[in-house]
Coordinates of N, CA, C and O in Angstrom, one line a residue:
G936 N 59.1 125.5 95.6 CA 60.0 126.6 95.9 C 60.1 126.9 97.4 O 59.2 126.5 98.1
F937 N 61.2 127.4 97.8 CA 61.4 127.8 99.2 C 61.8 129.2 99.3 O 63.0 129.5 99.3
P938 N 60.9 130.2 99.2 CA 61.2 131.6 99.1 C 62.1 132.1 100.2 O 62.8 133.1 100.1
R939 N 62.0 131.5 101.4 CA 62.9 131.9 102.5 C 64.0 131.0 102.8 O 64.7 131.1 103.8
G940 N 64.3 130.1 101.8 CA 65.4 129.1 102.0 C 65.0 127.9 102.8 O 63.9 127.9 103.4
I941 N 65.8 126.9 102.8 CA 65.6 125.7 103.6 C 66.9 125.1 103.9 O 67.8 125.1 103.0
S942 N 67.1 124.5 105.0 CA 68.3 123.9 105.4 C 68.4 122.5 104.7 O 67.4 121.9 104.3
G943 N 69.6 122.0 104.5 CA 69.8 120.7 104.0 C 69.1 119.6 104.8 O 68.5 118.7 104.2
R944 N 69.1 119.8 106.1 CA 68.5 118.8 107.0 C 66.9 118.8 106.8 O 66.3 117.7 106.7
Q945 N 66.4 120.0 106.7 CA 64.9 120.1 106.5 C 64.5 119.5 105.1 O 63.5 118.8 105.0
L946 N 65.3 119.8 104.1 CA 65.0 119.3 102.7 C 65.1 117.8 102.7 O 64.2 117.1 102.2
A947 N 66.1 117.2 103.4 CA 66.2 115.7 103.4 C 65.1 115.1 104.2 O 64.5 114.1 103.7
Q948 N 64.7 115.7 105.3 CA 63.5 115.2 106.0 C 62.2 115.3 105.2 O 61.4 114.3 105.2
S949 N 62.0 116.4 104.5 CA 60.8 116.5 103.7 C 60.8 115.4 102.5 O 59.8 114.9 102.2
A950 N 62.0 115.2 101.9 CA 62.1 114.2 100.9 C 61.8 112.8 101.4 O 61.1 112.0 100.8
Y951 N 62.3 112.5 102.6 CA 62.1 111.2 103.3 C 60.6 111.1 103.5 O 60.0 110.0 103.2
N952 N 59.9 112.1 104.1 CA 58.5 112.0 104.4 C 57.7 111.8 103.1 O 56.7 111.0 103.1
Q953 N 58.0 112.5 102.1 CA 57.3 112.4 100.8 C 57.4 111.0 100.3 O 56.4 110.4 99.8
A954 N 58.7 110.5 100.3 CA 58.9 109.1 99.7 C 58.1 108.1 100.6 O 57.5 107.2 100.0
W955 N 58.1 108.3 101.9 CA 57.4 107.4 102.8 C 55.9 107.4 102.5 O 55.2 106.3 102.4
V956 N 55.3 108.6 102.3 CA 53.9 108.7 101.9 C 53.6 108.0 100.6 O 52.5 107.4 100.5
F957 N 54.5 108.0 99.7 CA 54.3 107.3 98.4 C 54.6 105.8 98.5 O 54.5 105.1 97.5
G958 N 54.9 105.3 99.6 CA 55.1 103.8 99.8 C 56.5 103.3 99.8 O 56.7 102.1 99.8
A959 N 57.5 104.2 99.8 CA 58.9 103.7 99.8 C 59.2 103.1 101.2 O 58.7 103.5 102.2
E960 N 60.0 102.0 101.2 CA 60.5 101.4 102.4 C 62.0 101.8 102.5 O 62.7 101.9 101.6
F961 N 62.4 102.0 103.8 CA 63.8 102.4 104.0 C 64.5 101.3 104.8 O 63.9 100.7 105.7
V962 N 65.8 101.1 104.5 CA 66.6 100.2 105.3 C 67.9 101.0 105.6 O 68.6 101.5 104.8
F963 N 68.1 101.1 106.9 CA 69.3 101.9 107.4 C 70.3 101.0 108.0 O 70.0 99.9 108.5
M964 N 71.5 101.5 108.1 CA 72.6 100.9 108.8 C 72.9 99.5 108.3 O 73.3 98.6 109.1
Q965 N 72.8 99.2 107.0 CA 73.1 97.9 106.4 C 74.0 98.2 105.2 O 73.9 99.2 104.5
S966 N 74.8 97.1 104.8 CA 75.6 97.2 103.6 C 75.0 96.3 102.6 O 74.3 95.3 102.9
V967 N 75.2 96.6 101.3 CA 74.8 95.7 100.3 C 76.0 94.7 100.1 O 77.1 95.1 99.9
T968 N 75.7 93.4 100.2 CA 76.8 92.4 100.1 C 76.7 91.6 98.8 O 77.6 90.9 98.5
G969 N 75.7 91.8 98.1 CA 75.6 91.1 96.8 C 74.6 91.7 95.8 O 73.6 92.3 96.3
L970 N 74.8 91.6 94.5 CA 73.9 92.0 93.5 C 73.9 91.0 92.4 O 75.0 90.7 91.9
A971 N 72.8 90.4 92.1 CA 72.8 89.3 91.1 C 71.5 89.4 90.3 O 70.5 90.1 90.7
R972 N 71.4 88.7 89.2 CA 70.2 88.6 88.4 C 69.5 87.2 88.7 O 70.2 86.2 88.8
D973 N 68.2 87.3 88.8 CA 67.4 86.1 88.9 C 66.2 86.1 87.9 O 65.2 86.7 88.2
G974 N 66.4 85.6 86.8 CA 65.5 85.7 85.7 C 65.4 87.1 85.2 O 66.4 87.7 84.9
D975 N 64.2 87.7 85.3 CA 64.0 89.1 84.8 C 64.1 90.0 86.0 O 63.8 91.2 85.9
Q976 N 64.5 89.5 87.2 CA 64.6 90.4 88.4 C 66.0 90.5 88.8 O 66.9 89.7 88.4
L977 N 66.3 91.5 89.6 CA 67.6 91.7 90.2 C 67.4 91.4 91.7 O 66.3 91.6 92.3
V978 N 68.4 90.8 92.3 CA 68.4 90.5 93.7 C 69.5 91.3 94.4 O 70.7 91.1 94.1
V979 N 69.1 92.1 95.4 CA 70.1 92.8 96.2 C 70.2 92.2 97.6 O 69.1 92.0 98.2
T980 N 71.3 91.7 98.0 CA 71.5 91.1 99.2 C 72.0 92.1 100.3 O 73.0 92.7 100.0
L981 N 71.3 92.2 101.4 CA 71.6 93.1 102.4 C 72.3 92.4 103.6 O 72.0 91.2 103.8
S982 N 73.2 93.1 104.3 CA 74.0 92.5 105.3 C 73.2 91.9 106.5 O 73.5 90.8 107.0
D983 N 72.0 92.5 106.9 CA 71.3 92.0 108.0 C 69.9 91.4 107.6 O 69.4 90.5 108.3
S984 N 69.2 92.0 106.6 CA 67.9 91.6 106.4 C 67.7 90.7 105.1 O 66.6 90.5 104.7
G985 N 68.8 90.2 104.6 CA 68.7 89.3 103.5 C 68.4 89.9 102.1 O 68.6 91.1 101.9
P986 N 67.8 89.1 101.2 CA 67.7 89.5 99.8 C 66.4 90.4 99.5 O 65.4 90.2 100.2
V987 N 66.6 91.3 98.6 CA 65.4 92.1 98.1 C 65.3 91.9 96.6 O 66.3 92.1 95.9
H988 N 64.2 91.5 96.1 CA 63.9 91.3 94.7 C 63.3 92.5 94.1 O 62.4 93.1 94.7
C989 N 63.8 92.9 92.9 CA 63.3 94.2 92.4 C 63.6 94.2 90.8 O 64.3 93.3 90.3
S990 N 62.9 95.1 90.2 CA 63.1 95.2 88.7 C 64.2 96.2 88.3 O 64.6 96.2 87.2
A991 N 64.6 97.1 89.2 CA 65.6 98.0 88.9 C 66.4 98.4 90.2 O 65.9 98.4 91.3
V992 N 67.7 98.7 90.0 CA 68.5 99.2 91.1 C 69.2 100.5 90.6 O 69.7 100.5 89.5
I993 N 69.1 101.5 91.5 CA 69.8 102.7 91.2 C 71.1 102.7 92.1 O 71.0 102.6 93.3
L994 N 72.2 102.9 91.4 CA 73.5 102.9 92.2 C 73.9 104.4 92.3 O 74.1 105.1 91.3
A995 N 74.0 104.8 93.6 CA 74.5 106.2 93.9 C 75.8 106.1 94.6 O 75.9 106.4 95.8
M996 N 76.8 105.6 93.9 CA 78.1 105.3 94.5 C 79.1 106.5 94.3 O 80.2 106.4 94.7
G997 N 78.7 107.5 93.7 CA 79.6 108.7 93.5 C 80.5 108.4 92.3 O 80.4 107.4 91.6
A998 N 81.4 109.4 92.1 CA 82.3 109.3 91.0 C 83.7 109.9 91.4 O 83.8 110.7 92.4
R999 N 84.7 109.6 90.6 CA 86.0 110.2 90.8 C 86.3 111.1 89.6 O 86.1 110.7 88.4
Y1000 N 86.7 112.4 89.8 CA 87.1 113.2 88.7 C 88.3 112.7 88.0 O 89.2 112.2 88.6
R1001 N 88.3 112.8 86.7 CA 89.5 112.5 85.9 C 90.5 113.6 86.3 O 90.2 114.7 86.5
R1002 N 91.8 113.1 86.5 CA 92.8 114.0 87.0 C 93.6 114.6 85.9 O 93.9 114.0 84.8
L1003 N 94.1 115.8 86.0 CA 95.0 116.5 85.1 C 96.4 115.9 85.2 O 97.1 115.9 84.2
E1004 N 96.8 115.4 86.4 CA 98.0 114.7 86.6 C 99.2 115.6 86.3 O 100.2 115.2 85.7
V1005 N 99.1 116.9 86.8 CA 100.2 117.8 86.8 C 100.6 118.0 88.3 O 99.8 118.7 89.0
P1006 N 101.7 117.4 88.7 CA 102.0 117.4 90.2 C 102.0 118.8 90.8 O 101.5 119.0 91.9
S1007 N 102.5 119.8 90.2 CA 102.5 121.2 90.8 C 101.1 121.7 91.0 O 100.9 122.5 91.9
L1008 N 100.2 121.3 90.2 CA 98.8 121.7 90.4 C 98.0 120.8 91.3 O 97.2 121.3 92.1
E1009 N 98.3 119.6 91.3 CA 97.7 118.7 92.3 C 98.0 119.1 93.7 O 97.2 119.0 94.6
A1010 N 99.2 119.7 93.9 CA 99.6 120.1 95.3 C 98.8 121.4 95.7 O 98.8 121.7 96.9
L1011 N 98.1 122.0 94.8 CA 97.3 123.2 95.1 C 95.8 123.0 95.1 O 95.0 124.0 95.0
I1012 N 95.4 121.7 95.1 CA 93.9 121.5 95.2 C 93.3 122.1 96.4 O 93.8 121.9 97.5
G1013 N 92.3 122.9 96.2 CA 91.6 123.6 97.3 C 92.3 124.9 97.6 O 91.7 125.7 98.4
A1014 N 93.4 125.2 97.0 CA 94.1 126.5 97.1 C 94.2 127.1 95.8 O 95.3 127.5 95.3
G1015 N 93.1 127.2 95.1 CA 93.0 127.9 93.8 C 92.8 126.9 92.7 O 92.5 127.2 91.5
V1016 N 93.0 125.6 92.9 CA 92.8 124.5 91.9 C 91.6 123.7 92.4 O 91.6 123.2 93.6
F1017 N 90.6 123.5 91.6 CA 89.4 122.8 92.0 C 88.9 121.8 90.9 O 88.9 122.2 89.7
Y1018 N 88.5 120.7 91.3 CA 87.9 119.7 90.4 C 86.4 119.9 90.6 O 85.9 119.9 91.7
G1019 N 85.7 120.1 89.5 CA 84.2 120.3 89.6 C 83.8 121.7 89.4 O 84.7 122.6 89.2
G1020 N 82.6 122.0 89.5 CA 82.0 123.3 89.2 C 82.3 124.3 90.3 O 82.7 124.0 91.4
P1021 N 82.1 125.6 90.0 CA 82.5 126.7 90.8 C 81.4 127.3 91.7 O 81.5 128.4 92.2
A1022 N 80.3 126.5 92.0 CA 79.2 127.1 92.7 C 79.6 127.8 94.0 O 79.2 128.9 94.3
S1023 N 80.4 127.1 94.9 CA 80.7 127.7 96.2 C 81.9 128.7 96.1 O 82.0 129.5 97.0
E1024 N 82.7 128.7 95.1 CA 83.9 129.5 95.0 C 83.7 130.8 94.2 O 84.5 131.7 94.3
A1025 N 82.6 130.9 93.4 CA 82.5 132.0 92.4 C 82.5 133.3 93.1 O 83.3 134.2 92.6
S1026 N 81.8 133.6 94.1 CA 81.7 134.9 94.7 C 83.1 135.4 95.2 O 83.4 136.6 95.2
A1027 N 83.9 134.5 95.6 CA 85.3 134.9 96.1 C 86.2 135.2 95.0 O 87.3 135.7 95.3
L1028 N 85.8 135.0 93.8 CA 86.7 135.3 92.6 C 86.3 136.6 91.9 O 86.7 136.8 90.8
T1029 N 85.6 137.5 92.6 CA 85.2 138.8 92.0 C 86.5 139.6 91.7 O 87.4 139.7 92.5
G1030 N 86.5 140.0 90.4 CA 87.7 140.8 89.9 C 88.9 140.0 89.7 O 90.0 140.6 89.5
R1031 N 88.9 138.7 89.7 CA 90.1 137.8 89.5 C 90.1 137.2 88.1 O 89.1 137.3 87.3
D1032 N 91.2 136.6 87.8 CA 91.4 135.9 86.5 C 91.3 134.4 86.7 O 92.1 133.8 87.5
V1033 N 90.3 133.8 86.0 CA 90.0 132.4 86.3 C 90.1 131.6 85.0 O 89.8 132.1 83.9
F1034 N 90.6 130.4 85.1 CA 90.7 129.5 84.0 C 89.9 128.2 84.2 O 89.7 127.8 85.4
I1035 N 89.4 127.7 83.1 CA 88.6 126.4 83.2 C 89.2 125.5 82.1 O 89.3 125.9 81.0
V1036 N 89.5 124.3 82.5 CA 89.9 123.3 81.6 C 88.8 122.4 81.2 O 88.2 121.8 82.1
G1037 N 88.4 122.3 80.0 CA 87.3 121.4 79.5 C 86.6 122.1 78.4 O 86.5 123.3 78.2
G1038 N 86.0 121.2 77.5 CA 85.3 121.7 76.4 C 83.9 121.2 76.2 O 83.3 121.4 75.1
A1039 N 83.3 120.6 77.3 CA 81.9 120.1 77.2 C 81.0 121.1 77.9 O 81.4 122.2 78.3
N1040 N 79.7 120.7 77.9 CA 78.7 121.6 78.5 C 79.0 122.1 79.9 O 78.7 123.2 80.2
S1041 N 79.5 121.2 80.7 CA 79.7 121.6 82.1 C 80.7 122.7 82.2 O 80.6 123.6 83.0
A1042 N 81.7 122.7 81.3 CA 82.7 123.8 81.3 C 82.1 125.1 80.8 O 82.4 126.2 81.3
G1043 N 81.2 125.0 79.8 CA 80.6 126.2 79.3 C 79.7 126.8 80.3 O 79.6 128.0 80.5
Q1044 N 78.9 126.0 81.0 CA 78.0 126.5 82.1 C 78.8 127.1 83.2 O 78.5 128.2 83.7
A1045 N 80.0 126.5 83.6 CA 80.8 127.1 84.6 C 81.4 128.4 84.2 O 81.4 129.4 85.0
A1046 N 81.8 128.5 82.9 CA 82.3 129.8 82.4 C 81.3 130.9 82.5 O 81.6 132.0 82.9
L1047 N 80.1 130.6 82.1 CA 79.0 131.7 82.1 C 78.7 132.1 83.5 O 78.5 133.3 83.8
H1048 N 78.7 131.1 84.5 CA 78.5 131.4 85.9 C 79.6 132.3 86.4 O 79.4 133.3 87.1
L1049 N 80.9 131.9 86.2 CA 82.0 132.6 86.7 C 82.1 134.0 86.1 O 82.6 134.9 86.7
A1050 N 81.7 134.2 84.8 CA 81.8 135.5 84.2 C 81.0 136.6 84.9 O 81.3 137.7 84.7
R1051 N 80.1 136.2 85.7 CA 79.3 137.2 86.5 C 80.1 137.8 87.6 O 79.8 138.8 88.2
Y1052 N 81.2 137.1 88.0 CA 82.0 137.5 89.1 C 83.5 137.9 88.7 O 84.0 138.9 89.1
A1053 N 84.1 137.0 87.9 CA 85.5 137.2 87.6 C 85.8 138.3 86.6 O 84.9 138.7 85.9
R1054 N 87.0 138.8 86.7 CA 87.4 139.8 85.7 C 87.5 139.2 84.3 O 87.0 139.8 83.4
T1055 N 88.2 138.1 84.3 CA 88.3 137.3 83.0 C 88.1 135.9 83.3 O 88.5 135.3 84.4
V1056 N 87.5 135.2 82.3 CA 87.4 133.7 82.4 C 88.0 133.2 81.1 O 87.6 133.6 80.0
T1057 N 88.9 132.2 81.2 CA 89.5 131.7 80.0 C 89.2 130.2 80.0 O 89.6 129.4 80.9
L1058 N 88.6 129.7 78.9 CA 88.4 128.3 78.7 C 89.6 127.7 78.0 O 90.0 128.2 76.9
V1059 N 90.2 126.7 78.5 CA 91.4 126.0 77.9 C 90.9 124.7 77.3 O 90.4 123.8 78.1
V1060 N 90.9 124.6 76.0 CA 90.2 123.5 75.3 C 91.2 122.9 74.3 O 91.8 123.6 73.5
R1061 N 91.3 121.6 74.4 CA 92.3 120.9 73.5 C 91.8 120.9 72.0 O 92.6 120.9 71.1
A1062 N 90.5 120.9 71.8 CA 89.9 120.8 70.5 C 90.1 122.2 69.8 O 90.4 123.2 70.4
D1063 N 89.9 122.2 68.5 CA 90.1 123.4 67.7 C 88.8 124.2 67.6 O 88.8 125.3 67.0
S1064 N 87.7 123.8 68.2 CA 86.5 124.5 68.2 C 85.7 124.1 69.5 O 85.7 123.0 69.9
L1065 N 85.0 125.1 70.0 CA 84.1 124.8 71.1 C 82.9 123.9 70.7 O 82.4 123.1 71.5
R1066 N 82.6 124.0 69.4 CA 81.4 123.2 68.9 C 81.7 121.7 68.9 O 80.8 120.9 68.7
V1067 N 82.9 121.3 69.1 CA 83.2 119.8 69.1 C 82.5 119.1 70.2 O 82.0 118.0 70.0
G1068 N 82.5 119.8 71.4 CA 81.9 119.1 72.5 C 80.8 119.8 73.3 O 80.3 119.4 74.3
M1069 N 80.5 121.0 72.8 CA 79.6 121.9 73.6 C 78.3 122.2 72.7 O 78.4 122.4 71.5
S1070 N 77.2 122.3 73.4 CA 75.9 122.6 72.8 C 76.0 124.0 72.1 O 76.6 125.0 72.7
E1071 N 75.3 124.2 71.0 CA 75.4 125.5 70.3 C 74.9 126.6 71.1 O 75.4 127.7 71.0
Y1072 N 73.8 126.4 71.9 CA 73.3 127.6 72.7 C 74.3 128.1 73.7 O 74.4 129.3 73.9
L1073 N 75.2 127.2 74.2 CA 76.2 127.6 75.2 C 77.3 128.3 74.4 O 77.8 129.4 74.9
V1074 N 77.7 127.8 73.2 CA 78.7 128.4 72.4 C 78.3 129.9 72.1 O 79.1 130.8 72.2
R1075 N 77.1 130.1 71.7 CA 76.6 131.4 71.3 C 76.7 132.3 72.5 O 77.1 133.5 72.4
Q1076 N 76.3 131.8 73.7 CA 76.3 132.7 74.9 C 77.7 133.0 75.3 O 78.0 134.2 75.7
I1077 N 78.6 132.1 75.2 CA 80.1 132.3 75.5 C 80.6 133.4 74.5 O 81.3 134.3 75.0
E1078 N 80.3 133.2 73.3 CA 80.8 134.2 72.3 C 80.3 135.6 72.5 O 81.0 136.6 72.1
A1079 N 79.1 135.7 73.1 CA 78.5 137.0 73.3 C 78.9 137.6 74.7 O 78.5 138.7 75.0
T1080 N 79.7 136.9 75.5 CA 80.1 137.4 76.8 C 81.5 137.9 76.7 O 82.5 137.2 76.4
D1081 N 81.6 139.2 77.0 CA 82.9 140.0 76.7 C 84.1 139.5 77.5 O 85.2 139.5 77.0
N1082 N 83.9 139.0 78.8 CA 85.0 138.7 79.6 C 85.3 137.2 79.6 O 86.1 136.7 80.4
I1083 N 84.8 136.4 78.6 CA 85.2 135.0 78.4 C 86.0 134.9 77.1 O 85.6 135.4 76.1
E1084 N 87.1 134.2 77.3 CA 88.0 133.9 76.1 C 88.2 132.4 76.0 O 88.2 131.7 77.1
A1085 N 88.3 131.9 74.8 CA 88.6 130.5 74.6 C 89.9 130.3 74.0 O 90.2 130.9 73.0
R1086 N 90.8 129.6 74.7 CA 92.1 129.2 74.2 C 92.0 127.8 73.6 O 92.0 126.8 74.3
L1087 N 91.8 127.8 72.3 CA 91.6 126.5 71.6 C 92.9 125.9 71.2 O 93.9 126.6 71.0
G1088 N 92.9 124.5 71.0 CA 94.1 123.8 70.7 C 95.2 124.1 71.7 O 96.4 124.3 71.4
C1089 N 94.8 124.0 73.0 CA 95.7 124.4 74.1 C 95.5 123.5 75.2 O 94.5 122.9 75.4
Q1090 N 96.6 123.3 76.1 CA 96.5 122.5 77.2 C 97.3 123.1 78.4 O 98.3 123.9 78.1
V1091 N 96.9 122.7 79.6 CA 97.7 123.2 80.8 C 98.8 122.2 81.0 O 98.6 121.0 81.2
M1092 N 100.0 122.7 81.1 CA 101.2 121.9 81.3 C 101.8 122.0 82.7 O 102.5 121.2 83.2
G1093 N 101.5 123.1 83.4 CA 102.0 123.3 84.7 C 101.5 124.6 85.4 O 100.6 125.2 84.8
G1094 N 102.0 125.0 86.5 CA 101.6 126.1 87.2 C 102.0 126.1 88.6 O 102.7 125.1 89.0
G1095 N 101.7 127.1 89.4 CA 102.2 127.1 90.8 C 101.8 128.4 91.4 O 101.1 129.3 90.9
G1096 N 102.5 128.6 92.6 CA 102.3 129.8 93.4 C 102.8 129.6 94.8 O 103.2 128.4 95.1
D1097 N 102.8 130.6 95.6 CA 103.3 130.5 97.0 C 102.2 130.1 97.9 O 101.5 131.0 98.5
G1098 N 101.9 128.8 98.0 CA 100.8 128.3 98.8 C 99.4 128.4 98.2 O 98.5 127.9 98.7
R1099 N 99.3 129.1 97.1 CA 98.0 129.3 96.4 C 98.3 129.5 94.9 O 99.4 130.0 94.5
L1100 N 97.4 129.1 94.0 CA 97.6 129.2 92.6 C 97.8 130.7 92.2 O 97.1 131.6 92.6
E1101 N 98.9 131.0 91.5 CA 99.2 132.3 91.0 C 99.5 132.4 89.5 O 99.3 133.4 88.9
H1102 N 99.9 131.3 88.9 CA 100.1 131.3 87.5 C 100.0 129.9 86.9 O 100.0 128.9 87.6
L1103 N 99.8 129.8 85.6 CA 99.6 128.6 84.8 C 100.6 128.6 83.7 O 100.9 129.7 83.1
V1104 N 101.0 127.4 83.2 CA 101.8 127.3 82.0 C 100.9 126.6 81.0 O 100.5 125.5 81.2
L1105 N 100.7 127.3 79.9 CA 99.8 126.8 78.8 C 100.7 126.5 77.6 O 101.7 127.2 77.3
R1106 N 100.3 125.4 76.9 CA 101.0 125.0 75.7 C 100.1 125.0 74.5 O 99.0 124.4 74.6
D1107 N 100.5 125.6 73.4 CA 99.7 125.5 72.2 C 100.1 124.2 71.5 O 101.2 123.9 71.3
I1108 N 99.1 123.4 71.3 CA 99.3 122.0 70.9 C 99.9 122.0 69.5 O 100.8 121.2 69.2
G1109 N 99.5 122.9 68.6 CA 100.1 122.9 67.2 C 101.5 123.3 67.2 O 102.4 122.6 66.6
S1110 N 101.8 124.5 67.8 CA 103.2 125.1 67.7 C 104.1 124.6 68.7 O 105.3 124.8 68.7
K1111 N 103.5 124.0 69.8 CA 104.3 123.5 71.0 C 104.9 124.6 71.8 O 105.8 124.4 72.6
T1112 N 104.5 125.9 71.5 CA 105.0 127.0 72.3 C 104.3 127.1 73.6 O 103.1 126.7 73.7
E1113 N 105.0 127.5 74.7 CA 104.5 127.6 76.0 C 104.5 129.0 76.4 O 105.3 129.8 76.1
S1114 N 103.5 129.4 77.3 CA 103.4 130.7 77.8 C 102.9 130.6 79.3 O 102.2 129.7 79.6
T1115 N 103.4 131.5 80.1 CA 103.0 131.6 81.5 C 102.0 132.8 81.7 O 102.3 133.9 81.2
V1116 N 100.9 132.5 82.3 CA 99.8 133.5 82.5 C 99.4 133.6 83.9 O 99.5 132.6 84.7
K1117 N 99.0 134.8 84.3 CA 98.5 135.0 85.7 C 97.2 134.2 85.9 O 96.3 134.3 85.0
A1118 N 97.0 133.5 87.0 CA 95.8 132.8 87.2 C 95.5 132.8 88.7 O 96.4 132.4 89.5
N1119 N 94.3 133.2 89.1 CA 93.9 133.1 90.5 C 93.1 131.9 90.8 O 93.0 131.5 92.0
A1120 N 92.6 131.2 89.8 CA 91.8 129.9 90.1 C 91.8 129.1 88.8 O 91.8 129.7 87.7
L1121 N 91.7 127.8 89.0 CA 91.7 126.8 87.9 C 90.6 125.8 88.2 O 90.7 125.2 89.3
F1122 N 89.6 125.7 87.4 CA 88.6 124.7 87.5 C 88.7 123.6 86.5 O 88.8 123.9 85.3
L1123 N 88.8 122.4 86.9 CA 89.1 121.2 86.0 C 87.8 120.5 85.8 O 87.2 119.9 86.7
L1124 N 87.2 120.6 84.6 CA 86.0 119.9 84.2 C 86.2 119.0 83.0 O 85.8 119.3 81.9
I1125 N 87.0 117.9 83.3 CA 87.4 117.0 82.3 C 86.8 115.7 82.4 O 87.3 114.7 81.9
G1126 N 85.7 115.6 83.1 CA 84.9 114.4 83.1 C 85.1 113.6 84.5 O 86.0 114.0 85.3
A1127 N 84.4 112.6 84.7 CA 84.4 111.8 85.9 C 84.1 110.4 85.5 O 83.5 110.0 84.5
Q1128 N 84.6 109.5 86.4 CA 84.4 108.0 86.2 C 83.6 107.6 87.4 O 83.9 107.8 88.6
P1129 N 82.4 106.9 87.2 CA 81.6 106.3 88.2 C 82.4 105.3 89.0 O 83.2 104.5 88.5
N1130 N 82.1 105.2 90.3 CA 82.7 104.2 91.2 C 81.9 102.9 91.1 O 81.2 102.4 91.9
S1131 N 82.1 102.3 89.9 CA 81.3 101.0 89.6 C 82.1 99.9 89.0 O 81.6 99.0 88.4
E1132 N 83.5 99.9 89.3 CA 84.3 98.9 88.7 C 83.9 97.5 89.2 O 84.1 96.5 88.6
W1133 N 83.4 97.5 90.5 CA 83.0 96.2 91.1 C 81.8 95.5 90.5 O 81.5 94.4 90.7
L1134 N 81.0 96.3 89.7 CA 79.7 95.9 89.2 C 79.8 94.7 88.3 O 80.6 94.7 87.3
P1135 N 79.1 93.5 88.6 CA 79.2 92.3 87.8 C 78.6 92.6 86.4 O 77.7 93.4 86.2

């Protein structure tokens, strides 16, 4: 624990020092140019120092969020529309109306976090039940939170605003009816794809 807080730089330096004490070796300023199997080992080829033989490789290549692909909303990314969780934006949404697209655990956790700040939090879920993709403990917490609503069998079709998100267009999947609702923020938690297409 860090009762007085710690900067990212200090945390990274401490992690480096601890890994070094445990025997980790570091290679900086090099690219991985190859990855292959050699019997029961893996071989990682580095740009300057050659091959490294190992039993496991951890790829930390990042990921790309799956896109909603609604042009009017893509134009407002960072201006009320966000891919990923609400950790840094939540406090700025105090007293506002917030929507989350997604029906898995990450969406449920985001809804509970945002509910501490926002006036209303609405989960927009394509499935007919939260229990299709969300853990039971989260469903129970969401159902017990007064300012969270779930719009089931629903999807976001559009939205917009004057330089910032102001409204969304929602469609009921069953009836095909559409409605426009006031929205101050939209968080899209519809999964991500790892950047690993190149992997042999």
